[in-house]
Amino acid sequence: MNAPENADARLRSTPTFIDLVIPEGVQESLRQQLADLGDPTRDMDRATARCHQVFATLPIDLLQTILDFGRHADTPGVARVDNLPVERELPDTPDDGGPCQTKSTYLSEGVLLGLSGMLGEPVGFTTEKNGQLIHDVIPVADGATSQTNRSSTVFLNFHNDIVYDAAGSYNLSNPDFLVLNCLRADHEGVAGTYYADARDVCRALDASSLKLLREPLFRLNAPGSYARMAGKDEILSDPVPIISGPDWSPEIASSANGVHAVSGDAEVALQRLQSTCREVAHEVFLRPGQALLINNRKGLHARSEFEPRYDGRDRWLQRTYIRRNHWSIRDRIVAETRRLHT
């Protein structure tokens, strides 16, 4: 698959990771403008509009960079945004998967929605976090060893966030982007978030493995939350490729809780994919005041193991799922809602 003229050279020279920093004066301005933001879940349309208005005041170069990140193929797959405003007082980290019931200010939610609005529209699914648009990503004791966002003591495999689809392909309705905003780091500061961009992966893989990964030889497992609701251990997709699209701008899809290869050669290629992801991945140790913008189609993300204490001071992130457009999944919409889908 050949790239358009000059596109291949341009994309090969594009970094797959970018660091962005909010200037000091701008940070304080964001804080002041978001100070009066109430609980956004009470009127999400108004809250997203207000946060979009606030973040539209970013310096033009920074604003354009974030907008471009969400719109174009020739941009990085992951961006770290630093020096974001943080709440001066934060309640205990919830121990049940959230949401927090004792939060009295909503600055972190405002930051999350402001960043999200520059990439697209937040989207919720009934099978993930009860359909909430703002997810609290925290360690939960009964999920410590699971391949879910509740885990802690295991390596969370390289994956993207996929959505079960009766059509048999699980990357049709999935989010285009994720935003992760850090409210509190883990105690030892060792929890690493990893992002392996498909462009880096494809360049590092041997030709034979790459060819196999582009063939429909793999069955993705539906998200654990969906399988549990259906009363099953796993619900597998039709055979699909892991990597698709043009060589110069590939898309990659892999589920955290299991991919079944349909042949021995395909299984070997799958193992090479995981090891290659570890080799090429960008590593980030999120701290309060930092957020990650993650393209959920350009790459796979993972998280290292860490030790929670369940003492109210454990790692606490907030997350949104984002789609550029909800039109193509309108058949899944929940009646009388705008952003919640089955």
Coordinates of C-alpha atoms in Angstrom, one line a residue:
M1 CA 0.0 0.0 0.0
N2 CA 1.7 3.1 -1.2
A3 CA 1.4 6.5 0.5
P4 CA 0.3 9.6 -1.3
E5 CA 3.2 11.5 -2.9
N6 CA 5.5 12.8 -0.2
A7 CA 3.3 11.5 2.6
D8 CA 5.5 8.6 3.5
A9 CA 8.6 10.8 4.0
R10 CA 6.5 13.3 6.0
L11 CA 5.0 10.6 8.3
R12 CA 8.3 8.9 8.9
S13 CA 9.8 12.1 10.1
T14 CA 6.9 12.8 12.5
P15 CA 7.5 12.0 16.1
T16 CA 5.0 9.6 17.6
F17 CA 5.2 11.3 21.1
I18 CA 5.0 15.0 22.0
D19 CA 5.3 16.9 25.2
L20 CA 3.1 20.0 25.6
V21 CA 3.4 22.5 28.5
I22 CA 0.8 24.9 29.7
P23 CA 2.5 28.3 30.5
E24 CA 2.4 29.5 34.1
G25 CA 0.1 32.5 33.5
V26 CA -2.2 30.4 31.4
Q27 CA -2.4 27.7 34.1
E28 CA -3.7 30.2 36.6
S29 CA -6.2 31.6 34.0
L30 CA -7.6 28.1 33.4
R31 CA -7.9 27.6 37.2
Q32 CA -9.8 30.9 37.6
Q33 CA -12.1 30.3 34.7
L34 CA -13.0 26.8 35.8
A35 CA -13.4 27.7 39.5
D36 CA -17.2 28.1 39.2
L37 CA -17.7 24.8 37.3
G38 CA -20.3 22.8 39.1
D39 CA -20.8 19.0 38.9
P40 CA -20.6 18.5 35.1
T41 CA -22.8 15.3 35.3
R42 CA -25.8 17.5 36.1
D43 CA -25.8 19.1 32.7
M44 CA -23.1 17.6 30.5
D45 CA -23.9 19.6 27.4
R46 CA -23.5 22.9 29.2
A47 CA -20.4 21.7 31.1
T48 CA -18.6 20.6 27.9
A49 CA -19.5 23.8 26.2
R50 CA -18.1 25.9 29.1
C51 CA -14.9 23.8 29.3
H52 CA -14.5 24.1 25.5
Q53 CA -14.8 27.9 25.8
V54 CA -12.2 28.0 28.5
F55 CA -9.6 25.9 26.7
A56 CA -10.2 27.9 23.5
T57 CA -8.2 30.6 25.3
L58 CA -5.0 28.6 25.1
P59 CA -2.1 30.3 23.2
I60 CA -2.7 29.8 19.5
D61 CA 0.3 27.6 18.8
L62 CA -0.6 25.2 21.7
L63 CA -4.2 25.2 20.7
Q64 CA -3.4 24.4 17.1
T65 CA -1.1 21.6 18.1
I66 CA -3.8 19.9 20.2
L67 CA -6.5 20.4 17.5
D68 CA -4.1 19.0 14.9
F69 CA -3.4 16.0 17.2
G70 CA -7.1 15.1 17.0
R71 CA -7.6 15.7 13.3
H72 CA -4.7 14.6 11.2
A73 CA -2.8 11.4 10.3
D74 CA 0.6 13.0 10.3
T75 CA 0.6 13.8 14.0
P76 CA 1.9 12.0 17.1
G77 CA -0.2 9.2 18.6
V78 CA 0.3 10.3 22.2
A79 CA 0.8 13.7 23.9
R80 CA 1.7 14.5 27.5
V81 CA 0.2 17.8 28.6
D82 CA 2.1 19.3 31.6
N83 CA 1.5 22.1 34.1
L84 CA -2.3 21.8 34.2
P85 CA -4.1 23.3 37.2
V86 CA -4.8 20.8 40.0
E87 CA -7.2 21.0 43.0
R88 CA -5.7 22.3 46.1
E89 CA -7.7 19.9 48.3
L90 CA -8.5 16.4 47.1
P91 CA -10.6 13.8 49.0
D92 CA -9.6 10.2 49.5
T93 CA -9.2 8.0 46.5
P94 CA -12.3 6.0 46.2
D95 CA -11.8 2.3 46.9
D96 CA -14.8 0.9 44.8
G97 CA -13.9 2.1 41.3
G98 CA -15.6 5.5 41.7
P99 CA -17.1 7.9 41.1
C100 CA -16.1 9.9 44.2
Q101 CA -19.0 10.9 46.4
T102 CA -17.1 13.5 48.5
K103 CA -15.6 15.7 45.8
S104 CA -16.6 19.3 46.5
T105 CA -14.8 20.9 43.5
Y106 CA -14.6 19.9 39.9
L107 CA -11.4 21.4 38.6
S108 CA -10.0 18.0 37.5
E109 CA -13.3 17.2 35.6
G110 CA -13.1 20.7 33.9
V111 CA -9.5 20.0 32.8
L112 CA -10.5 16.6 31.5
L113 CA -13.5 17.9 29.6
G114 CA -11.6 20.9 28.2
L115 CA -8.9 18.7 26.7
S116 CA -11.5 16.2 25.5
G117 CA -13.5 18.8 23.7
M118 CA -10.5 19.7 21.5
L119 CA -10.4 16.2 20.2
G120 CA -14.0 15.4 19.7
E121 CA -17.1 14.5 21.8
P122 CA -17.1 12.4 25.0
V123 CA -18.9 9.1 24.6
G124 CA -20.2 6.6 27.1
F125 CA -21.1 2.9 26.9
T126 CA -23.6 1.2 29.2
T127 CA -21.2 -1.7 29.7
E128 CA -18.3 0.5 30.9
K129 CA -18.4 2.3 34.2
N130 CA -22.2 2.2 34.1
G131 CA -22.3 4.5 31.2
Q132 CA -20.5 7.4 32.9
L133 CA -18.8 9.9 30.7
I134 CA -16.1 10.6 33.3
H135 CA -14.3 7.5 34.5
D136 CA -12.4 7.2 37.7
V137 CA -9.4 4.8 37.1
I138 CA -8.3 3.5 40.4
P139 CA -7.1 0.2 41.9
V140 CA -9.8 -2.0 43.4
A141 CA -9.0 -4.9 45.6
D142 CA -11.1 -7.5 43.8
G143 CA -9.7 -6.5 40.4
A144 CA -6.0 -6.4 41.3
T145 CA -5.0 -9.2 39.0
S146 CA -7.5 -8.6 36.2
Q147 CA -6.8 -7.2 32.8
T148 CA -8.9 -4.1 33.4
N149 CA -8.5 -0.5 34.6
R150 CA -9.2 -1.8 38.2
S151 CA -6.0 -3.8 38.2
S152 CA -2.6 -3.0 39.9
T153 CA -0.4 -6.0 40.7
V154 CA -0.2 -7.3 37.1
F155 CA 1.1 -5.8 33.9
L156 CA -1.9 -4.5 31.9
N157 CA -1.2 -5.8 28.4
F158 CA -0.8 -3.6 25.4
H159 CA -4.3 -3.0 24.0
N160 CA -6.7 -0.4 22.8
D161 CA -10.1 0.2 24.3
I162 CA -12.5 -1.7 22.1
V163 CA -16.3 -2.2 22.2
Y164 CA -18.3 -5.4 21.5
D165 CA -20.1 -5.2 18.2
A166 CA -22.5 -7.8 17.0
A167 CA -21.1 -7.2 13.5
G168 CA -18.1 -9.3 14.7
S169 CA -15.4 -6.6 14.5
Y170 CA -14.7 -4.9 17.8
N171 CA -13.0 -1.7 16.5
L172 CA -16.0 -0.3 14.8
S173 CA -17.6 1.5 17.7
N174 CA -14.6 2.0 19.9
P175 CA -13.4 5.5 21.0
D176 CA -11.1 7.4 18.7
F177 CA -9.2 8.9 21.7
L178 CA -8.7 8.6 25.4
V179 CA -7.8 11.4 27.8
L180 CA -6.2 10.4 31.1
N181 CA -5.9 13.2 33.8
C182 CA -3.8 12.4 36.9
L183 CA -5.2 13.5 40.2
R184 CA -2.9 11.4 42.4
A185 CA 0.1 9.2 41.6
D186 CA 0.8 5.8 43.2
H187 CA 2.7 5.8 46.5
E188 CA 6.0 4.8 45.0
G189 CA 5.6 6.6 41.7
V190 CA 6.4 3.5 39.7
A191 CA 3.2 3.0 37.8
G192 CA 4.2 3.6 34.2
T193 CA 1.8 4.2 31.3
Y194 CA 3.1 2.9 27.9
Y195 CA 2.1 3.8 24.3
A196 CA 3.3 1.8 21.3
D197 CA 2.5 3.6 18.1
A198 CA 1.6 1.4 15.2
R199 CA 4.0 3.3 12.9
D200 CA 6.9 2.4 15.3
V201 CA 5.6 -1.1 15.7
C202 CA 5.4 -1.7 12.0
R203 CA 8.9 -0.4 11.4
A204 CA 10.4 -2.6 14.1
L205 CA 8.5 -5.9 13.2
D206 CA 10.0 -8.5 10.8
A207 CA 8.3 -8.7 7.5
S208 CA 6.8 -12.1 8.0
S209 CA 5.2 -11.2 11.3
L210 CA 3.8 -8.0 9.9
K211 CA 2.3 -9.8 7.0
L212 CA 0.5 -12.3 9.3
L213 CA -0.7 -9.5 11.6
R214 CA -2.4 -7.9 8.5
E215 CA -4.4 -11.0 7.8
P216 CA -7.7 -12.0 9.5
L217 CA -6.1 -14.6 11.7
F218 CA -7.0 -13.2 15.2
R219 CA -10.2 -13.2 17.3
L220 CA -10.4 -10.3 19.8
N221 CA -12.0 -10.9 23.2
A222 CA -14.8 -8.5 24.1
P223 CA -14.1 -6.2 27.1
G224 CA -14.4 -8.0 30.4
S225 CA -17.2 -5.7 31.5
Y226 CA -19.3 -6.8 28.6
A227 CA -18.6 -10.5 29.0
R228 CA -19.5 -10.3 32.7
M229 CA -22.8 -8.6 32.0
A230 CA -23.5 -11.4 29.4
G231 CA -22.6 -14.1 32.0
K232 CA -19.7 -15.4 29.9
D233 CA -16.0 -15.8 30.3
E234 CA -15.2 -14.5 26.8
I235 CA -17.0 -13.4 23.7
L236 CA -14.8 -13.5 20.6
S237 CA -14.9 -11.4 17.5
D238 CA -14.8 -12.8 14.0
P239 CA -11.3 -13.5 12.7
V240 CA -9.8 -10.0 12.0
P241 CA -6.4 -8.5 11.3
I242 CA -4.6 -6.8 14.1
I243 CA -3.0 -4.2 11.8
S244 CA -4.9 -2.6 8.9
G245 CA -4.8 0.4 6.7
P246 CA -2.1 1.9 4.5
D247 CA 1.5 1.2 5.3
W248 CA 2.2 4.9 5.9
S249 CA -0.7 5.3 8.4
P250 CA -1.7 2.0 10.0
E251 CA -4.5 1.3 12.5
I252 CA -4.0 -1.4 15.2
A253 CA -6.5 -3.2 17.3
S254 CA -5.9 -5.6 20.2
S255 CA -7.9 -6.4 23.3
A256 CA -6.4 -6.4 26.8
N257 CA -8.1 -9.5 28.1
G258 CA -7.1 -11.9 25.3
V259 CA -6.5 -12.3 21.6
H260 CA -6.9 -15.8 20.1
A261 CA -4.7 -16.6 17.1
V262 CA -6.3 -19.1 14.7
S263 CA -3.0 -20.7 13.7
G264 CA 0.4 -21.5 15.2
D265 CA 2.2 -19.0 12.9
A266 CA -0.3 -16.3 13.9
E267 CA 0.3 -17.0 17.6
V268 CA 4.1 -16.5 17.1
A269 CA 3.4 -13.2 15.3
L270 CA 1.1 -12.2 18.2
Q271 CA 3.9 -12.8 20.7
R272 CA 6.3 -10.8 18.6
L273 CA 3.8 -8.0 18.5
Q274 CA 3.7 -7.8 22.3
S275 CA 7.5 -7.9 22.6
T276 CA 7.9 -5.3 19.9
C277 CA 5.4 -3.1 21.7
R278 CA 7.6 -3.2 24.8
E279 CA 10.7 -2.4 22.8
V280 CA 9.3 0.7 21.0
A281 CA 6.8 2.0 23.6
H282 CA 6.9 5.5 25.1
E283 CA 6.9 5.4 28.9
V284 CA 5.2 8.0 31.0
F285 CA 5.0 8.2 34.8
L286 CA 1.9 10.5 35.3
R287 CA 1.9 13.0 38.1
P288 CA -0.8 15.5 39.2
G289 CA -1.0 18.3 36.8
Q290 CA -0.3 16.0 33.8
A291 CA -2.6 14.4 31.3
L292 CA -2.2 12.0 28.4
L293 CA -4.0 12.4 25.1
I294 CA -4.0 9.0 23.5
N295 CA -5.0 8.1 19.9
N296 CA -6.9 4.9 20.4
R297 CA -6.5 3.9 16.7
K298 CA -2.9 4.8 16.0
G299 CA -1.4 2.7 18.8
L300 CA -1.8 0.4 21.9
H301 CA -1.4 1.4 25.5
A302 CA -0.4 -0.5 28.6
R303 CA 0.4 0.0 32.3
S304 CA 3.0 -1.5 34.6
E305 CA 2.2 -3.2 37.9
F306 CA 2.3 -1.3 41.2
E307 CA 1.4 -1.9 44.8
P308 CA -1.8 -0.3 46.1
R309 CA -2.4 0.3 49.8
Y310 CA -6.2 1.0 49.8
D311 CA -5.6 3.8 52.3
G312 CA -7.2 6.7 50.5
R313 CA -4.0 7.8 48.8
D314 CA -3.8 5.3 46.0
R315 CA -3.3 6.2 42.3
W316 CA -6.3 8.1 40.9
L317 CA -6.8 9.0 37.2
Q318 CA -9.8 10.3 35.5
R319 CA -10.6 9.2 31.9
T320 CA -12.8 10.1 29.0
Y321 CA -13.6 8.2 25.9
I322 CA -13.9 10.4 22.8
R323 CA -15.2 10.0 19.3
R324 CA -14.6 12.5 16.5
N325 CA -18.2 11.9 15.5
H326 CA -21.1 9.9 16.9
W327 CA -23.0 9.6 13.6
S328 CA -21.6 6.2 12.6
I329 CA -22.7 4.6 16.0
R330 CA -26.1 6.3 16.2
D331 CA -27.8 2.9 16.0
R332 CA -26.4 2.1 19.4
I333 CA -27.6 5.3 21.1
V334 CA -29.6 5.0 24.3
A335 CA -33.0 6.7 24.0
E336 CA -33.2 10.3 25.3
T337 CA -29.4 10.6 25.5
R338 CA -26.8 12.1 23.3
R339 CA -23.6 10.5 24.3
L340 CA -24.5 7.2 25.8
H341 CA -24.5 4.0 23.7
T342 CA -25.1 0.3 24.2

